[in-house]
PDB file of C-alpha atoms in Angstrom:
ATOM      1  CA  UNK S   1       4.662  18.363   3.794  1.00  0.00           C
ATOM      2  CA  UNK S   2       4.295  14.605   5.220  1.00  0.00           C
ATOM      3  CA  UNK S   3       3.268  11.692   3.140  1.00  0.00           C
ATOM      4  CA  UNK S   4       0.970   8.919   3.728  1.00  0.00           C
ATOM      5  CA  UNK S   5       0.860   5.493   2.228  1.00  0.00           C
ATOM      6  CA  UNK S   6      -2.512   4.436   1.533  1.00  0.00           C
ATOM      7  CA  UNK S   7      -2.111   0.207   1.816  1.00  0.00           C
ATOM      8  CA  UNK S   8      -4.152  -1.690  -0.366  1.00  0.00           C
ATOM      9  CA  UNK S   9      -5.627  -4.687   1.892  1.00  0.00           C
ATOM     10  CA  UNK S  10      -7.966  -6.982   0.512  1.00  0.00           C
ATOM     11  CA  UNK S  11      -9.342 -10.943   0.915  1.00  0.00           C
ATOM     12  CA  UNK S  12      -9.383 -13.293  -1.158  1.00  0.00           C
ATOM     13  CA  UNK S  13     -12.998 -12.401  -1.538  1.00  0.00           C
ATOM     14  CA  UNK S  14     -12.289  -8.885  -2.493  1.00  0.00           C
ATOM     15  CA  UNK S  15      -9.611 -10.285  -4.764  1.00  0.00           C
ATOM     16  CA  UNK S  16     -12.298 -12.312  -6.677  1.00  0.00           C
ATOM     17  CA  UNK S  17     -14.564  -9.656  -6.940  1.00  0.00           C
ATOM     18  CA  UNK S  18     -11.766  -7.602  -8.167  1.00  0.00           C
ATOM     19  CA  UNK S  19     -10.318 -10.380 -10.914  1.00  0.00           C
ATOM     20  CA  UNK S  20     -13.957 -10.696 -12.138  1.00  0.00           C
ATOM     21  CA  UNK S  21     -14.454  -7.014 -13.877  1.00  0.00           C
ATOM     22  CA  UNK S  22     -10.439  -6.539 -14.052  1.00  0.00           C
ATOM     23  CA  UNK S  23     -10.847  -4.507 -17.092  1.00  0.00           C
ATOM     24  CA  UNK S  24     -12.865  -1.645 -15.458  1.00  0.00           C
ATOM     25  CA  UNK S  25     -11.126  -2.180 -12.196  1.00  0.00           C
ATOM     26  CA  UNK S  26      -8.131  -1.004 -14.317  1.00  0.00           C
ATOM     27  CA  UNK S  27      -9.912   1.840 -16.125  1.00  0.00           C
ATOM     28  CA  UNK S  28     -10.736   3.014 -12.760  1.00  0.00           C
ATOM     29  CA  UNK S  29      -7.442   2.905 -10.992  1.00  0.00           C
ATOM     30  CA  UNK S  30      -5.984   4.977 -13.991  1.00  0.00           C
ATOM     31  CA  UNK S  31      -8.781   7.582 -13.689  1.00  0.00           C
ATOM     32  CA  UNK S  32      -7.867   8.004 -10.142  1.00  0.00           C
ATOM     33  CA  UNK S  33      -4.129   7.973 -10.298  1.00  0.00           C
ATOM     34  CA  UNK S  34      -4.562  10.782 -12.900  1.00  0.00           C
ATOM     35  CA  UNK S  35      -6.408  12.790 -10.342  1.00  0.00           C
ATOM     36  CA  UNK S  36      -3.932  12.305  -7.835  1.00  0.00           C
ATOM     37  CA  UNK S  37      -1.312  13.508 -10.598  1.00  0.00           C
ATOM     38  CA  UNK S  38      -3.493  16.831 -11.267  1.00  0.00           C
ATOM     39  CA  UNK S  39      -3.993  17.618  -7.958  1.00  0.00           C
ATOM     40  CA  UNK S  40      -0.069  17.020  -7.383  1.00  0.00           C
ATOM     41  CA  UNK S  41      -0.490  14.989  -4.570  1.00  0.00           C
ATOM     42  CA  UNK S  42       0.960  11.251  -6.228  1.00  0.00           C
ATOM     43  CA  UNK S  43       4.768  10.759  -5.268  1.00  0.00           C
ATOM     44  CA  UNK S  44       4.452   6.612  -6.442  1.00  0.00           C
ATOM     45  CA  UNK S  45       2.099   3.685  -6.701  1.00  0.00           C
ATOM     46  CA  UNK S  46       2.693  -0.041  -7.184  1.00  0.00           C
ATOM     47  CA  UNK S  47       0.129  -3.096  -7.056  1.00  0.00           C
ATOM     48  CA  UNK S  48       1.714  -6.417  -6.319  1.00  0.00           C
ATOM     49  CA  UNK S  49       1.348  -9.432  -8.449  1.00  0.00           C
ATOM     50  CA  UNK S  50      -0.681 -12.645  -7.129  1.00  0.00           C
ATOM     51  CA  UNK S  51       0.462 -13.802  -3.917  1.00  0.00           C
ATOM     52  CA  UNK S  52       0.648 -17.510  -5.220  1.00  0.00           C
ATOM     53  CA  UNK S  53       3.615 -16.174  -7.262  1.00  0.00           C
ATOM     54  CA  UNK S  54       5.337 -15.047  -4.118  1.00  0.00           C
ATOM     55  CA  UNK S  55       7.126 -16.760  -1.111  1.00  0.00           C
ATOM     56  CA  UNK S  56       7.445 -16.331   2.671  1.00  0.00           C
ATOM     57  CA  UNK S  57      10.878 -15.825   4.448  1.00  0.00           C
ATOM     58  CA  UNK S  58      10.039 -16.715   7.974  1.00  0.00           C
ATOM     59  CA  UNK S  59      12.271 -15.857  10.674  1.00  0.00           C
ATOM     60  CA  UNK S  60      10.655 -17.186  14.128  1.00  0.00           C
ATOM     61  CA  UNK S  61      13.021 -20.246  14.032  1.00  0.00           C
ATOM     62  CA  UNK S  62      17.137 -19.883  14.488  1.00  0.00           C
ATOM     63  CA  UNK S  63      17.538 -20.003  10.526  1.00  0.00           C
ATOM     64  CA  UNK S  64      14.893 -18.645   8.291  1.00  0.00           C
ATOM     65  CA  UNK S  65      12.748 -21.016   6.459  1.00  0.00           C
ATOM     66  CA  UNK S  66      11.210 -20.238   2.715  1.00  0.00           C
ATOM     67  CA  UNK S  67       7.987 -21.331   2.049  1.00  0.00           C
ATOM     68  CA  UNK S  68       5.758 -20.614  -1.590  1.00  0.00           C
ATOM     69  CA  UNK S  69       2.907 -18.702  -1.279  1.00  0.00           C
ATOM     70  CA  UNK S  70      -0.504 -18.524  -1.749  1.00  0.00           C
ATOM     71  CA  UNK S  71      -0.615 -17.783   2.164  1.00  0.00           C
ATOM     72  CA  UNK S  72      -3.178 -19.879   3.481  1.00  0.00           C
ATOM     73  CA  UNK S  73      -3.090 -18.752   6.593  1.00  0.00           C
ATOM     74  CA  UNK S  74      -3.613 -14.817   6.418  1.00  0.00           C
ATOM     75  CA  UNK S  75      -7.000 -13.120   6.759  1.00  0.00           C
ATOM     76  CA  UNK S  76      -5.856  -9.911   4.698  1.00  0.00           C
ATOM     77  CA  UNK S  77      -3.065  -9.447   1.755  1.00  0.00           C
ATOM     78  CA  UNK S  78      -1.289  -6.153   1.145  1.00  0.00           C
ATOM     79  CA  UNK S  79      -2.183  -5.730  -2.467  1.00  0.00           C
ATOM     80  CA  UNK S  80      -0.216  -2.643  -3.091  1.00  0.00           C
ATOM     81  CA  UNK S  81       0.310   1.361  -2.352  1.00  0.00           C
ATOM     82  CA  UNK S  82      -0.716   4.599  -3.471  1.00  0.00           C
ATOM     83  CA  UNK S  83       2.406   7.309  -1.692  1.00  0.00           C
ATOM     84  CA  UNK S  84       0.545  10.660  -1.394  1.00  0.00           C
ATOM     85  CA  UNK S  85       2.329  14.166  -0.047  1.00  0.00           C
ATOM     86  CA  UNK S  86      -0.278  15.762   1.440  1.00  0.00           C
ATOM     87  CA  UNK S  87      -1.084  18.316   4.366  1.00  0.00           C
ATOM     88  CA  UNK S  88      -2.393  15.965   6.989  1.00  0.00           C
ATOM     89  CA  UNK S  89      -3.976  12.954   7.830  1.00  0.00           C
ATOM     90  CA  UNK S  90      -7.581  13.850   7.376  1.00  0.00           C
ATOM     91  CA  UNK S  91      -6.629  15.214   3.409  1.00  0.00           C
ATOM     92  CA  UNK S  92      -4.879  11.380   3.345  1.00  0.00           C
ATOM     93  CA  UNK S  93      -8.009   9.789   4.517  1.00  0.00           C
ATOM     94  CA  UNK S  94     -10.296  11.782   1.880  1.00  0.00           C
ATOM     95  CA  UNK S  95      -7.987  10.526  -1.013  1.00  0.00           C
ATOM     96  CA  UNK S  96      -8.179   6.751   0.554  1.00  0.00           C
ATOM     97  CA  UNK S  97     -11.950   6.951   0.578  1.00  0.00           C
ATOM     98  CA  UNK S  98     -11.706   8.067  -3.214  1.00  0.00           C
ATOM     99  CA  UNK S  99      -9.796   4.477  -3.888  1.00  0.00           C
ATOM    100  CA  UNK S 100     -11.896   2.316  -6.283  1.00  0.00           C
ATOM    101  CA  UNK S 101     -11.624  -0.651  -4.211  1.00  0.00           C
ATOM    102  CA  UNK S 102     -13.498  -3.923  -4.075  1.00  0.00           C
ATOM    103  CA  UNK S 103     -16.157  -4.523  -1.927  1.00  0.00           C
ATOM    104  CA  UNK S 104     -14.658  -5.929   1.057  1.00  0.00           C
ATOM    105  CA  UNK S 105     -11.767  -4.521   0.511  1.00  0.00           C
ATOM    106  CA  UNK S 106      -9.526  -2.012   3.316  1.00  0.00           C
ATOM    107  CA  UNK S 107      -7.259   0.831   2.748  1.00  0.00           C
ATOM    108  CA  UNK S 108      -4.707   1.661   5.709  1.00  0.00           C
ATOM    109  CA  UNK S 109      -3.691   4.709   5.793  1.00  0.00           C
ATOM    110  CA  UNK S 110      -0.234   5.137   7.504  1.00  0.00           C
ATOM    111  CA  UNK S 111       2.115   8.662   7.433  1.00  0.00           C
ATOM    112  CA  UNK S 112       5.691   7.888   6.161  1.00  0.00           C
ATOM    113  CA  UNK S 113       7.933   9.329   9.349  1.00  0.00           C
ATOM    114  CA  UNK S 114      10.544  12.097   7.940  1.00  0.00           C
ATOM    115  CA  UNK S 115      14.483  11.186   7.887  1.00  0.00           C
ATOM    116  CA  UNK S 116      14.799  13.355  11.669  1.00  0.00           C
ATOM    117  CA  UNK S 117      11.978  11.612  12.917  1.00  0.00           C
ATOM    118  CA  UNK S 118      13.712   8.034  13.075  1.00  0.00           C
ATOM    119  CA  UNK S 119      15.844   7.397  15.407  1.00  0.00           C
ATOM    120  CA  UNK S 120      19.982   7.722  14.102  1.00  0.00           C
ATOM    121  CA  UNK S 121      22.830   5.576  15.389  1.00  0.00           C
ATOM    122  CA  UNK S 122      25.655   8.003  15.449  1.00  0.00           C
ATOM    123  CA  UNK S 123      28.234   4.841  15.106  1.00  0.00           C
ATOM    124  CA  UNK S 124      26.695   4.152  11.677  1.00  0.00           C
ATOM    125  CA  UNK S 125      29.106   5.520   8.457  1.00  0.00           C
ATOM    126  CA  UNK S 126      27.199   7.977   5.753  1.00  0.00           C
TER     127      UNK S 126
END
């Protein structure tokens, strides 16, 4: 059966919005991982800690430079994942619509390509 990732993308808007009732943001996210569970779909889900706590290895130059976050220059942060096995895209898209996300906030939905779907350099050791 393939698996999706559901990406959490939001703004520092949605971000707000979502720091300001936390607690029931929370409450929420557990109610819906739970349903995932029961319906057996849930393979894994992380969130990702504030992006001011992170850093950016950039690698457009010859040697790659480290910079601290917050990112002021990105429109959208990847906020975390839900990984679902599911039967196809469409059953993907009705769980990611079911994500109690802030207003203004976007869920990609991507499919996670099997191990004989990418591409294999036979020179490679296993």
């Amino acid at each position: 059966m393939p698996k999706y990732m559901l990406i959490m993308r939001g703004t520092d808007e949605s971000n707000a919005a979502m720091m300001a009732s936390i607690e029931e943001g929370i409450a929420r996210t557990r109610l819906f991982i739970e349903e995932m569970m029961k319906a057996g779909v849930l393979l894994g889900a992380e969130g990702l800690d504030d992006p001011g706590q992170g850093v950016v290895v950039d690698f457009s130059g010859e040697t790659p430079v480290v910079t601290d976050g917050p990112y002021g220059e990105t429109k959208e942060l990847f906020g975390g994942f839900f990984l679902l096995e599911v039967a196809s895209k469409q059953e993907a898209v009705e769980w990611a619509k079911r994500v109690p996300a802030a207003p203004g906030s976007k869920i990609e939905v991507r499919r996670v390509p099997e191990e004989d779907e990418v591409p294999q350099d036979s020179t490679v050791q296993r």
